[in-house]
One Martini backbone bead per residue (centre of mass of N, CA, C, O) as a GRO file, in nm:
protein
  480
    1MET     BB    1   0.593   3.528   4.637
    2THR     BB    2   0.275   3.542   4.649
    3ARG     BB    3   0.057   3.320   4.744
    4ILE     BB    4  -0.163   3.152   4.551
    5ILE     BB    5  -0.545   3.038   4.634
    6LEU     BB    6  -0.757   2.766   4.523
    7ALA     BB    7  -1.084   2.815   4.501
    8THR     BB    8  -1.332   2.632   4.585
    9PRO     BB    9  -1.455   2.524   4.413
   10VAL     BB   10  -1.399   2.463   4.041
   11VAL     BB   11  -1.518   2.567   3.726
   12LEU     BB   12  -1.662   2.340   3.441
   13LEU     BB   13  -1.656   2.368   3.129
   14THR     BB   14  -1.665   2.262   2.815
   15ALA     BB   15  -1.597   2.583   2.652
   16LEU     BB   16  -1.500   2.693   3.012
   17THR     BB   17  -1.275   2.827   3.196
   18VAL     BB   18  -1.342   2.859   3.583
   19VAL     BB   19  -1.131   3.048   3.811
   20GLU     BB   20  -1.118   3.033   4.144
   21PHE     BB   21  -0.918   3.294   4.339
   22ARG     BB   22  -0.678   3.418   4.586
   23ILE     BB   23  -0.482   3.704   4.746
   24GLU     BB   24  -0.304   3.695   5.049
   25GLN     BB   25  -0.132   3.946   5.199
   26LEU     BB   26  -0.060   4.193   5.019
   27PRO     BB   27   0.164   4.466   4.936
   28VAL     BB   28  -0.112   4.649   4.930
   29PRO     BB   29  -0.302   4.856   4.932
   30ASP     BB   30  -0.610   4.972   4.906
   31GLY     BB   31  -0.812   4.904   4.580
   32GLN     BB   32  -0.714   4.973   4.224
   33TYR     BB   33  -0.595   4.719   4.003
   34GLN     BB   34  -0.435   4.595   3.756
   35LEU     BB   35  -0.498   4.242   3.620
   36GLU     BB   36  -0.288   3.998   3.522
   37VAL     BB   37  -0.337   3.651   3.381
   38GLN     BB   38  -0.204   3.315   3.355
   39VAL     BB   39  -0.217   3.055   3.165
   40GLU     BB   40  -0.038   2.752   3.125
   41ARG     BB   41   0.139   2.460   2.959
   42MET     BB   42   0.323   2.222   3.078
   43GLY     BB   43   0.599   2.059   2.909
   44LEU     BB   44   0.621   2.248   2.631
   45ILE     BB   45   0.797   2.393   2.445
   46ARG     BB   46   0.519   2.625   2.444
   47ASN     BB   47   0.390   2.730   2.643
   48THR     BB   48   0.035   2.747   2.629
   49LEU     BB   49  -0.177   2.987   2.607
   50ALA     BB   50  -0.517   3.045   2.844
   51ALA     BB   51  -0.421   3.356   2.966
   52ALA     BB   52  -0.468   3.727   2.902
   53ARG     BB   53  -0.556   3.952   3.118
   54TRP     BB   54  -0.717   4.278   3.178
   55GLY     BB   55  -0.815   4.405   3.463
   56ALA     BB   56  -1.029   4.515   3.711
   57ALA     BB   57  -0.913   4.537   4.096
   58GLN     BB   58  -0.986   4.433   4.423
   59VAL     BB   59  -0.870   4.562   4.766
   60GLU     BB   60  -0.933   4.397   5.093
   61ALA     BB   61  -0.748   4.345   5.333
   62GLY     BB   62  -0.495   4.229   5.180
   63VAL     BB   63  -0.716   4.119   4.939
   64LEU     BB   64  -0.795   3.968   4.634
   65GLN     BB   65  -1.051   3.830   4.469
   66HIS     BB   66  -1.118   3.583   4.202
   67VAL     BB   67  -1.282   3.496   3.838
   68GLN     BB   68  -1.127   3.329   3.611
   69GLU     BB   69  -1.121   3.325   3.218
   70LEU     BB   70  -1.063   3.097   3.043
   71MET     BB   71  -1.036   3.090   2.656
   72GLY     BB   72  -1.090   2.780   2.730
   73SER     BB   73  -0.999   2.485   2.816
   74ALA     BB   74  -0.852   2.268   2.962
   75GLU     BB   75  -0.602   2.066   2.971
   76THR     BB   76  -0.451   1.822   2.989
   77GLY     BB   77  -0.241   1.878   3.285
   78ILE     BB   78   0.021   2.087   3.344
   79HIS     BB   79  -0.059   2.464   3.516
   80PHE     BB   80   0.060   2.775   3.524
   81LEU     BB   81  -0.035   3.046   3.771
   82ARG     BB   82  -0.027   3.393   3.694
   83VAL     BB   83  -0.002   3.679   3.891
   84ARG     BB   84  -0.031   4.045   3.827
   85LEU     BB   85   0.013   4.349   3.960
   86ARG     BB   86  -0.100   4.702   3.906
   87ALA     BB   87  -0.095   5.027   3.858
   88ILE     BB   88  -0.312   5.247   3.786
   89SER     BB   89  -0.212   5.386   3.410
   90GLY     BB   90  -0.168   5.556   3.221
   91GLU     BB   91   0.043   5.377   3.129
   92GLU     BB   92   0.139   5.105   2.989
   93GLU     BB   93   0.059   4.789   3.126
   94GLU     BB   94   0.299   4.718   3.077
   95GLU     BB   95   0.546   4.930   3.207
   96ALA     BB   96   0.365   4.878   3.492
   97PRO     BB   97   0.427   4.805   3.773
   98VAL     BB   98   0.488   4.608   3.991
   99LEU     BB   99   0.361   4.497   4.306
  100ALA     BB  100   0.235   4.264   4.266
  101GLY     BB  101   0.286   3.823   4.302
  102ALA     BB  102   0.185   3.537   4.172
  103GLU     BB  103   0.181   3.132   4.214
  104ALA     BB  104   0.086   2.853   4.040
  105VAL     BB  105  -0.011   2.481   4.062
  106PHE     BB  106  -0.125   2.258   3.854
  107ARG     BB  107  -0.392   2.042   3.767
  108VAL     BB  108  -0.610   1.827   3.487
  109SER     BB  109  -0.795   1.573   3.503
  110SER     BB  110  -1.049   1.523   3.322
  111HIS     BB  111  -1.190   1.820   3.336
  112LEU     BB  112  -1.010   1.780   3.652
  113LEU     BB  113  -0.972   1.940   3.937
  114ILE     BB  114  -0.643   1.841   4.058
  115GLY     BB  115  -0.446   1.796   4.362
  116PRO     BB  116  -0.165   1.829   4.429
  117VAL     BB  117   0.164   1.904   4.335
  118THR     BB  118   0.457   1.770   4.279
  119GLN     BB  119   0.785   1.876   4.212
  120ALA     BB  120   0.861   1.618   4.059
  121GLU     BB  121   0.626   1.709   3.824
  122VAL     BB  122   0.755   1.910   3.760
  123VAL     BB  123   0.996   1.861   3.702
  124ARG     BB  124   0.933   1.636   3.439
  125ALA     BB  125   0.803   1.867   3.253
  126GLU     BB  126   1.064   2.025   3.202
  127ARG     BB  127   1.219   1.830   3.090
  128ALA     BB  128   1.040   1.755   2.836
  129ARG     BB  129   1.082   2.023   2.750
  130ASN     BB  130   1.385   2.040   2.693
  131ASN     BB  131   1.410   1.790   2.516
  132ALA     BB  132   1.275   1.910   2.328
  133ILE     BB  133   1.464   2.185   2.258
  134GLN     BB  134   1.722   1.964   2.225
  135ALA     BB  135   1.701   1.817   1.983
  136GLU     BB  136   1.790   1.684   1.752
  137LEU     BB  137   1.995   1.783   1.434
  138ALA     BB  138   2.042   1.705   1.065
  139THR     BB  139   2.220   1.655   0.798
  140PRO     BB  140   2.158   1.579   0.560
  141VAL     BB  141   2.520   1.473   0.502
  142SER     BB  142   2.512   1.294   0.755
  143GLY     BB  143   2.265   1.081   0.797
  144GLY     BB  144   2.313   1.050   1.099
  145ARG     BB  145   2.612   1.132   1.120
  146GLY     BB  146   2.915   1.222   1.338
  147ASN     BB  147   2.850   1.538   1.505
  148LEU     BB  148   2.815   1.752   1.809
  149PHE     BB  149   2.690   2.080   1.710
  150SER     BB  150   2.691   2.397   1.885
  151VAL     BB  151   2.480   2.702   1.666
  152TYR     BB  152   2.522   2.993   1.611
  153VAL     BB  153   2.318   3.286   1.508
  154PHE     BB  154   2.342   3.644   1.393
  155CYS     BB  155   2.147   3.889   1.445
  156ALA     BB  156   2.042   4.177   1.238
  157ALA     BB  157   1.770   4.445   1.265
  158THR     BB  158   1.586   4.276   1.413
  159LEU     BB  159   1.299   4.284   1.664
  160ILE     BB  160   1.309   4.086   1.969
  161HIS     BB  161   1.075   3.943   2.255
  162GLY     BB  162   1.226   3.754   2.402
  163GLU     BB  163   1.189   3.412   2.385
  164HIS     BB  164   1.215   3.170   2.166
  165HIS     BB  165   1.074   2.762   2.121
  166PHE     BB  166   1.214   2.505   1.954
  167ALA     BB  167   1.274   2.181   1.865
  168GLY     BB  168   1.654   2.272   1.807
  169PHE     BB  169   1.568   2.595   1.922
  170THR     BB  170   1.636   2.923   1.963
  171ILE     BB  171   1.539   3.258   2.031
  172TYR     BB  172   1.784   3.545   2.155
  173PRO     BB  173   1.800   3.828   2.275
  174LEU     BB  174   2.073   4.095   2.203
  175GLN     BB  175   2.200   4.353   2.450
  176ASN     BB  176   2.323   4.581   2.296
  177ALA     BB  177   2.531   4.419   2.064
  178LEU     BB  178   2.639   4.640   1.910
  179THR     BB  179   2.768   4.958   1.824
  180GLU     BB  180   2.920   5.252   1.724
  181GLU     BB  181   3.236   5.267   1.742
  182ALA     BB  182   3.346   5.200   1.472
  183LEU     BB  183   3.263   5.381   1.343
  184ARG     BB  184   3.348   5.607   1.505
  185ASN     BB  185   3.660   5.531   1.416
  186ALA     BB  186   3.628   5.563   1.129
  187MET     BB  187   3.543   5.904   1.156
  188ASN     BB  188   3.807   5.930   1.366
  189ALA     BB  189   4.043   5.865   1.047
  190PHE     BB  190   3.921   6.143   0.905
  191THR     BB  191   3.888   6.349   1.059
  192MET     BB  192   4.178   6.439   1.187
  193GLN     BB  193   4.325   6.443   0.915
  194GLN     BB  194   4.108   6.665   0.772
  195ILE     BB  195   3.998   6.887   1.037
  196GLY     BB  196   4.090   6.829   1.367
  197ILE     BB  197   3.860   6.647   1.460
  198GLU     BB  198   3.692   6.462   1.733
  199VAL     BB  199   3.493   6.201   1.795
  200MET     BB  200   3.283   6.194   2.137
  201PRO     BB  201   3.090   6.021   2.291
  202ASP     BB  202   2.761   5.965   2.329
  203ALA     BB  203   2.497   5.841   2.451
  204GLY     BB  204   2.249   5.915   2.301
  205LEU     BB  205   2.360   5.773   2.056
  206SER     BB  206   2.417   5.548   2.152
  207ALA     BB  207   2.138   5.412   2.227
  208ASN     BB  208   1.999   5.487   1.937
  209PHE     BB  209   2.165   5.280   1.813
  210LYS     BB  210   2.089   5.029   2.008
  211GLN     BB  211   1.777   5.074   1.884
  212SER     BB  212   1.851   5.031   1.550
  213SER     BB  213   2.015   4.737   1.656
  214PRO     BB  214   1.882   4.509   1.655
  215ALA     BB  215   1.959   4.166   1.833
  216TYR     BB  216   2.029   3.796   1.780
  217VAL     BB  217   1.998   3.457   1.826
  218ILE     BB  218   2.031   3.160   1.673
  219ALA     BB  219   2.009   2.831   1.879
  220TYR     BB  220   2.154   2.553   1.790
  221HIS     BB  221   2.195   2.248   2.026
  222ARG     BB  222   2.203   1.985   1.793
  223VAL     BB  223   2.419   1.928   1.550
  224ARG     BB  224   2.459   1.703   1.309
  225ALA     BB  225   2.768   1.633   1.180
  226THR     BB  226   3.071   1.630   0.976
  227SER     BB  227   3.114   1.959   0.996
  228HIS     BB  228   3.165   2.266   1.057
  229ASP     BB  229   3.058   2.348   0.761
  230ASP     BB  230   2.799   2.147   0.790
  231ALA     BB  231   2.695   2.279   0.997
  232LEU     BB  232   2.680   2.593   0.950
  233ILE     BB  233   2.523   2.576   0.670
  234PHE     BB  234   2.223   2.438   0.785
  235ALA     BB  235   2.189   2.704   1.007
  236GLN     BB  236   2.222   2.938   0.745
  237GLN     BB  237   2.011   2.835   0.622
  238HIS     BB  238   1.741   2.781   0.825
  239ALA     BB  239   1.803   3.137   0.975
  240ASP     BB  240   1.718   3.208   0.625
  241HIS     BB  241   1.408   3.101   0.715
  242VAL     BB  242   1.379   3.247   0.968
  243ASN     BB  243   1.408   3.552   0.852
  244ASP     BB  244   1.175   3.519   0.638
  245VAL     BB  245   0.959   3.474   0.929
  246LEU     BB  246   0.978   3.767   1.048
  247GLY     BB  247   0.995   4.008   0.824
  248VAL     BB  248   0.697   3.952   0.787
  249GLU     BB  249   0.630   4.009   1.110
  250ARG     BB  250   0.859   4.217   1.155
  251GLY     BB  251   0.916   4.467   0.902
  252GLN     BB  252   1.228   4.346   0.914
  253LYS     BB  253   1.544   4.191   0.777
  254ALA     BB  254   1.767   4.009   0.862
  255SER     BB  255   2.117   3.989   0.956
  256VAL     BB  256   2.405   3.845   0.929
  257PHE     BB  257   2.693   3.865   1.094
  258GLY     BB  258   2.757   3.541   1.296
  259VAL     BB  259   2.945   3.293   1.385
  260LEU     BB  260   2.890   2.938   1.591
  261SER     BB  261   3.085   2.675   1.657
  262MET     BB  262   3.130   2.397   1.894
  263ARG     BB  263   3.202   2.072   1.942
  264LEU     BB  264   3.067   1.841   2.151
  265GLY     BB  265   3.312   1.797   2.436
  266ARG     BB  266   3.482   2.031   2.285
  267ASP     BB  267   3.556   2.346   2.366
  268ASP     BB  268   3.805   2.376   2.146
  269ASP     BB  269   3.649   2.309   1.897
  270ILE     BB  270   3.598   2.592   1.729
  271ARG     BB  271   3.437   2.895   1.508
  272VAL     BB  272   3.458   3.117   1.366
  273GLY     BB  273   3.229   3.442   1.213
  274TYR     BB  274   3.172   3.670   0.953
  275TYR     BB  275   2.956   3.863   0.730
  276TYR     BB  276   2.935   4.165   0.841
  277PRO     BB  277   2.783   4.313   0.559
  278GLY     BB  278   2.830   4.168   0.268
  279TYR     BB  279   3.008   4.231   0.012
  280ARG     BB  280   2.902   4.137  -0.317
  281GLY     BB  281   3.066   4.376  -0.551
  282ASN     BB  282   3.244   4.573  -0.735
  283LYS     BB  283   3.574   4.552  -0.657
  284ILE     BB  284   3.680   4.745  -0.894
  285PRO     BB  285   3.813   5.000  -1.051
  286PRO     BB  286   3.792   5.227  -1.203
  287MET     BB  287   3.922   5.375  -1.456
  288PHE     BB  288   3.818   5.636  -1.372
  289SER     BB  289   3.781   5.857  -1.122
  290GLY     BB  290   3.499   6.000  -1.287
  291ASP     BB  291   3.293   5.803  -1.344
  292ILE     BB  292   3.114   5.806  -1.036
  293GLU     BB  293   3.026   6.114  -1.094
  294ASN     BB  294   2.923   6.142  -1.291
  295TYR     BB  295   2.706   5.946  -1.329
  296ILE     BB  296   2.536   6.099  -1.031
  297GLU     BB  297   2.494   6.326  -1.223
  298ARG     BB  298   2.326   6.198  -1.440
  299THR     BB  299   2.100   6.033  -1.235
  300LEU     BB  300   1.956   6.163  -1.023
  301PRO     BB  301   1.789   6.352  -1.179
  302ARG     BB  302   1.619   6.142  -1.292
  303LEU     BB  303   1.528   5.986  -1.033
  304GLN     BB  304   1.360   6.273  -0.943
  305ASN     BB  305   1.198   6.318  -1.207
  306SER     BB  306   1.097   5.978  -1.176
  307ALA     BB  307   0.866   5.707  -1.114
  308TRP     BB  308   1.032   5.465  -1.296
  309ALA     BB  309   1.314   5.466  -1.207
  310ARG     BB  310   1.304   5.440  -0.900
  311LEU     BB  311   1.137   5.193  -1.055
  312LEU     BB  312   1.438   5.029  -1.113
  313PHE     BB  313   1.667   5.080  -0.964
  314SER     BB  314   1.491   4.954  -0.658
  315ASN     BB  315   1.524   4.634  -0.762
  316PHE     BB  316   1.840   4.644  -0.893
  317ALA     BB  317   1.916   4.670  -0.561
  318ASP     BB  318   1.796   4.449  -0.453
  319ALA     BB  319   1.852   4.188  -0.648
  320THR     BB  320   2.158   4.180  -0.593
  321SER     BB  321   2.089   4.209  -0.270
  322GLU     BB  322   2.071   3.840  -0.300
  323PHE     BB  323   2.119   3.568  -0.173
  324ASP     BB  324   1.928   3.404  -0.306
  325PRO     BB  325   2.046   3.244  -0.647
  326GLY     BB  326   1.685   3.224  -0.753
  327ILE     BB  327   1.583   3.457  -0.650
  328GLN     BB  328   1.772   3.680  -0.825
  329HIS     BB  329   1.648   3.578  -1.086
  330LEU     BB  330   1.367   3.609  -1.021
  331ARG     BB  331   1.406   3.988  -1.016
  332TYR     BB  332   1.540   3.995  -1.320
  333TRP     BB  333   1.304   3.891  -1.476
  334SER     BB  334   1.103   4.079  -1.321
  335LEU     BB  335   1.207   4.324  -1.473
  336MET     BB  336   1.268   4.236  -1.775
  337GLU     BB  337   0.971   4.200  -1.720
  338LEU     BB  338   0.862   4.507  -1.763
  339ILE     BB  339   1.064   4.656  -1.955
  340ALA     BB  340   0.903   4.454  -2.225
  341LYS     BB  341   0.604   4.566  -2.226
  342LYS     BB  342   0.683   4.845  -2.249
  343HIS     BB  343   0.748   4.789  -2.592
  344ILE     BB  344   0.603   4.510  -2.622
  345ILE     BB  345   0.253   4.472  -2.715
  346SER     BB  346   0.231   4.295  -2.898
  347GLU     BB  347   0.110   3.942  -2.983
  348THR     BB  348   0.210   3.874  -3.307
  349THR     BB  349   0.455   3.879  -3.358
  350GLN     BB  350   0.760   3.739  -3.508
  351ILE     BB  351   1.009   3.606  -3.439
  352PHE     BB  352   1.403   3.618  -3.509
  353TYR     BB  353   1.704   3.524  -3.564
  354PRO     BB  354   1.923   3.702  -3.669
  355ASP     BB  355   1.944   3.509  -3.933
  356GLY     BB  356   1.611   3.546  -3.994
  357SER     BB  357   1.507   3.264  -3.842
  358PRO     BB  358   1.301   3.104  -3.758
  359ILE     BB  359   1.109   3.077  -3.446
  360LEU     BB  360   0.993   2.742  -3.295
  361SER     BB  361   0.847   2.502  -3.136
  362ALA     BB  362   0.785   2.223  -3.053
  363LYS     BB  363   0.542   2.205  -3.279
  364GLY     BB  364   0.649   2.427  -3.570
  365LYS     BB  365   0.543   2.715  -3.416
  366PRO     BB  366   0.535   3.071  -3.461
  367VAL     BB  367   0.726   3.255  -3.244
  368LEU     BB  368   0.550   3.510  -3.022
  369THR     BB  369   0.455   3.830  -2.831
  370ARG     BB  370   0.375   3.654  -2.674
  371GLY     BB  371   0.545   3.582  -2.408
  372ALA     BB  372   0.767   3.672  -2.189
  373GLN     BB  373   1.038   3.604  -2.314
  374ALA     BB  374   0.968   3.694  -2.627
  375LYS     BB  375   0.992   3.992  -2.526
  376VAL     BB  376   1.237   4.019  -2.438
  377TYR     BB  377   1.380   3.910  -2.731
  378ALA     BB  378   1.286   4.148  -2.854
  379HIS     BB  379   1.378   4.412  -2.682
  380LEU     BB  380   1.697   4.310  -2.716
  381ILE     BB  381   1.741   4.345  -3.010
  382SER     BB  382   1.611   4.613  -3.032
  383LEU     BB  383   1.919   4.710  -2.838
  384GLY     BB  384   2.184   4.518  -2.951
  385THR     BB  385   2.298   4.299  -2.800
  386PHE     BB  386   2.519   4.137  -2.677
  387GLN     BB  387   2.818   3.893  -2.715
  388SER     BB  388   3.000   3.588  -2.583
  389SER     BB  389   3.250   3.426  -2.384
  390GLU     BB  390   3.373   3.086  -2.265
  391GLY     BB  391   3.481   2.882  -2.082
  392ASP     BB  392   3.500   2.530  -2.017
  393GLN     BB  393   3.497   2.132  -2.019
  394ASN     BB  394   3.391   2.167  -2.323
  395GLY     BB  395   3.521   2.471  -2.412
  396THR     BB  396   3.429   2.680  -2.612
  397VAL     BB  397   3.190   2.959  -2.572
  398HIS     BB  398   2.874   3.106  -2.766
  399PHE     BB  399   2.715   3.369  -2.712
  400GLU     BB  400   2.430   3.512  -2.859
  401GLY     BB  401   2.284   3.846  -2.934
  402ALA     BB  402   2.224   4.018  -3.270
  403GLN     BB  403   2.342   3.882  -3.405
  404PRO     BB  404   2.583   3.674  -3.541
  405VAL     BB  405   2.792   3.404  -3.494
  406ASN     BB  406   3.150   3.373  -3.581
  407ALA     BB  407   3.269   3.112  -3.502
  408PRO     BB  408   3.443   2.805  -3.483
  409PRO     BB  409   3.498   2.533  -3.547
  410GLY     BB  410   3.315   2.315  -3.311
  411GLU     BB  411   3.251   2.553  -3.145
  412GLU     BB  412   3.001   2.644  -2.909
  413VAL     BB  413   2.696   2.756  -2.945
  414ILE     BB  414   2.433   2.996  -2.771
  415ARG     BB  415   2.147   3.115  -2.839
  416LEU     BB  416   1.956   3.436  -2.716
  417TRP     BB  417   1.693   3.190  -2.677
  418GLU     BB  418   1.849   2.950  -2.523
  419ASP     BB  419   1.932   3.178  -2.264
  420LEU     BB  420   1.675   3.256  -2.166
  421GLY     BB  421   1.527   2.957  -2.139
  422ALA     BB  422   1.705   2.929  -1.858
  423MET     BB  423   1.631   3.166  -1.757
  424TYR     BB  424   1.354   3.106  -1.738
  425ALA     BB  425   1.297   2.820  -1.568
  426ILE     BB  426   1.419   2.928  -1.373
  427ARG     BB  427   1.195   3.158  -1.305
  428ASN     BB  428   0.948   2.903  -1.243
  429SER     BB  429   1.068   2.744  -1.014
  430VAL     BB  430   1.088   2.976  -0.835
  431ALA     BB  431   0.792   3.059  -0.864
  432HIS     BB  432   0.627   2.735  -0.809
  433THR     BB  433   0.827   2.653  -0.529
  434GLY     BB  434   1.084   2.851  -0.414
  435GLU     BB  435   1.308   2.717  -0.630
  436TYR     BB  436   1.629   2.591  -0.714
  437THR     BB  437   1.704   2.283  -0.915
  438PRO     BB  438   1.911   2.099  -1.066
  439ASP     BB  439   1.876   1.956  -1.278
  440ALA     BB  440   2.098   1.610  -1.411
  441THR     BB  441   1.907   1.468  -1.607
  442ALA     BB  442   1.861   1.677  -1.838
  443ALA     BB  443   1.874   1.771  -2.111
  444PRO     BB  444   2.159   1.974  -2.294
  445ASN     BB  445   1.990   2.093  -2.499
  446SER     BB  446   1.767   2.230  -2.310
  447ASP     BB  447   1.654   2.420  -2.071
  448SER     BB  448   1.743   2.252  -1.811
  449GLY     BB  449   2.004   2.186  -1.908
  450ARG     BB  450   2.145   2.472  -1.914
  451ALA     BB  451   2.100   2.563  -1.693
  452ALA     BB  452   2.247   2.393  -1.471
  453ARG     BB  453   2.467   2.467  -1.612
  454PHE     BB  454   2.515   2.769  -1.562
  455TYR     BB  455   2.436   2.808  -1.254
  456GLN     BB  456   2.712   2.771  -1.070
  457SER     BB  457   2.888   2.974  -1.240
  458GLY     BB  458   2.710   3.222  -1.281
  459SER     BB  459   2.666   3.319  -1.598
  460LEU     BB  460   2.384   3.361  -1.633
  461MET     BB  461   2.348   3.574  -1.480
  462GLN     BB  462   2.534   3.782  -1.556
  463ARG     BB  463   2.480   3.794  -1.860
  464PHE     BB  464   2.172   3.925  -1.758
  465ARG     BB  465   2.232   4.128  -1.598
  466ASP     BB  466   2.367   4.291  -1.822
  467ARG     BB  467   2.146   4.339  -2.012
  468VAL     BB  468   1.924   4.476  -1.811
  469ARG     BB  469   2.149   4.722  -1.767
  470ILE     BB  470   2.110   4.818  -2.036
  471ALA     BB  471   1.799   4.816  -2.038
  472LEU     BB  472   1.828   5.117  -1.845
  473SER     BB  473   1.998   5.280  -1.985
  474HIS     BB  474   1.751   5.347  -2.166
  475GLU     BB  475   1.549   5.444  -2.007
  476LEU     BB  476   1.742   5.680  -1.876
  477ALA     BB  477   1.801   5.825  -2.178
  478ALA     BB  478   1.460   5.885  -2.201
  479ILE     BB  479   1.466   6.055  -1.927
  480THR     BB  480   1.486   6.465  -1.897
   0.00000   0.00000   0.00000
């Protein structure tokens, strides 16, 4: 790289820094070029960018002279100046080939440029940066004790450009991480047997597949954990939050397809797992071979003819694919509330238990169809929703539907209004705080107590999801 010569004097203003430099003996002919100038503060986790500006540059007699206004006053510390010269063309600036480049290091002290900077100072700045990136992260379970692990979480379906460093972890883009070979093999297993044709590799299709399947890895450099499982749980939960953020910024959320953990100092102590695509749906075959065909033939025309049906089915499908159980509860409730509010318009209708007794608030007043829970309850009662039973450590528990439960003496009965109250408590927690944490101290007969009791097993959401499906089926049946 050609050396940058910093000119003297360098003008430093209060709110604006102006750096004058020249590049001699440029290996390009005289003429007009595009100049990219970057100034970064060294020693930080992410070198702060003081300038990244394109502009026309004139080269004469193999020398380029330039005065660069930085985006802000230079901070105290060691700075890195990079200049790239590109040909002016119809191409995008970032894609134009680099014809020449130069780099320089300078130090700013009390807003005055001083130098030169020694190599030892540069090494110290980079060491401070690397130490920050390699910061130790401790899992909640470890309490700061245990072994150190490196954990790598591999993600697909979001495009990342370049490396991104943070305290304790780094995001690296993966080149050509996913190929179509496994899918082609699956295709050939069918086509060779059914139609006698082998699908051959296609360079163009392979390139398109790689471009449409971008991948990256989130590397957690030093995780203090009690075990591989502890380290992996921590990293995967953290990575899921990172993927949420990237999904908003990049326009599509990635999915985790693989993880690797390694105990530091023990190259032979490695744990690997694959989780993509992560099917969690119904694994029980249909009772009759024609069930799926009948369902598709009955349902598809209604979806094609009704925007309302498409909205409901799309939201239900999104809820089923949600990995966070708290958010999944929120999605199912939002869908059920959407359906109920379409049918229960009145806000002054009193609601009753299936045995005819009135439902009263905590203050002893009749509950009306004014709130979301009351509207959902009234609609489910109108649909004739089911009752069910399950066993737990306390014995058999019966969950009421649209009809009173005739339970044996001594067995517990949870009324539909109470079951919905538990579901609504989870919904409110997620809607207001972004997550749900079971409250072990809540009274067992309260909404929060029942939510905590049936959340972990998943039975609360399963009952509610089945009720949403019934409501969904009624909406679909009404569409001609």
